[in-house]
């Protein structure tokens, strides 16, 4: 479902960002040239990295509100559980690298991923003259994380939702991946 596309970005950002320092990062994509630039400001103490391996991620959307909500779409859809393989290279990358591949102009207004706690504030310019804002709080260890997010999109298709995400490392990646 298209409405949940930003959910994937926000959830993945939570997972990827756990090795970042406190500060601000802006990732901008020039629509005309495709050029991606990144700038950072702020300092902070390094936080623990998530361990590479196979991760199970459970996502629960609640309080979904959107203009002209399609029939059959619930404000509280069922939780979704997926497993993903996080390679050592992916675990070492920060949220800026993730955002570069998302095709959006994003600014991480603030982020703090230290001491087992996560707090972040993200704004993205989305295709179609839309803006997504997300605030996240939660906790993490090297092998698990829990986040609660409030996401709001403004523009042509306004919507808002709350997102609860739980992730845990469940082992090594399958060798066939």
Coordinates of C-alpha atoms in Angstrom, one line a residue, residues 2-18 50 57-61 94-96 98-111 113 118-126 131-138 145-153 159-167:
X2 CA 1.5 3.3 -1.1
X3 CA 0.5 5.1 2.1
X4 CA 2.9 3.0 4.1
X5 CA 6.0 3.7 1.9
X6 CA 7.3 6.3 4.3
X7 CA 6.8 3.8 7.1
X8 CA 9.5 1.7 5.6
X9 CA 11.9 4.6 5.5
X10 CA 11.2 5.7 9.0
X11 CA 11.6 2.1 10.4
X12 CA 14.8 1.5 8.5
X13 CA 16.1 4.8 9.7
X14 CA 15.6 3.7 13.3
X15 CA 17.5 0.5 12.6
X16 CA 20.3 2.1 10.7
X17 CA 20.8 5.2 12.9
X18 CA 21.8 3.4 16.0
X50 CA 23.5 -2.9 16.0
X57 CA 11.1 -6.5 12.8
X58 CA 7.5 -6.2 14.0
X59 CA 5.7 -3.0 12.9
X60 CA 2.3 -1.9 14.4
X61 CA 0.6 1.2 12.9
X94 CA 24.5 5.6 9.2
X95 CA 21.1 7.0 8.4
X96 CA 22.5 9.4 5.8
X98 CA 20.0 5.0 3.9
X99 CA 18.4 8.3 3.1
X100 CA 20.6 8.7 0.0
X101 CA 18.9 5.6 -1.5
X102 CA 15.4 6.7 -0.6
X103 CA 15.0 9.3 -3.3
X104 CA 13.9 12.0 -0.9
X105 CA 15.4 15.2 0.4
X106 CA 15.7 14.6 4.1
X107 CA 17.0 16.4 7.1
X108 CA 17.7 14.7 10.4
X109 CA 16.9 17.7 12.6
X110 CA 18.2 16.0 15.7
X111 CA 19.3 12.6 16.7
X113 CA 21.4 7.3 19.9
X118 CA 17.0 6.8 20.9
X119 CA 15.4 10.1 20.1
X120 CA 15.2 11.6 16.6
X121 CA 13.4 14.2 14.6
X122 CA 13.3 13.8 10.8
X123 CA 11.9 15.9 8.0
X124 CA 11.7 14.7 4.4
X125 CA 10.5 16.4 1.2
X126 CA 8.6 13.7 -0.6
X131 CA 6.5 16.8 3.4
X132 CA 7.0 14.0 6.0
X133 CA 7.9 14.8 9.6
X134 CA 8.7 12.0 12.1
X135 CA 9.6 12.1 15.8
X136 CA 10.9 8.9 17.3
X137 CA 11.7 7.8 20.8
X138 CA 12.8 4.4 22.1
X145 CA 15.3 -2.1 19.7
X146 CA 11.9 -0.7 20.4
X147 CA 10.7 2.6 19.0
X148 CA 7.5 4.7 19.0
X149 CA 7.1 7.2 16.2
X150 CA 4.7 9.9 15.4
X151 CA 4.6 10.5 11.6
X152 CA 2.8 13.3 9.8
X153 CA 2.7 14.0 6.0
X159 CA -1.9 11.7 6.7
X160 CA -0.7 10.9 10.1
X161 CA 0.0 7.7 12.0
X162 CA 1.7 6.3 15.1
X163 CA 4.1 3.5 14.6
X164 CA 5.5 1.1 17.2
X165 CA 8.4 -1.0 15.9
X166 CA 10.2 -3.8 17.8
X167 CA 13.3 -5.5 16.3

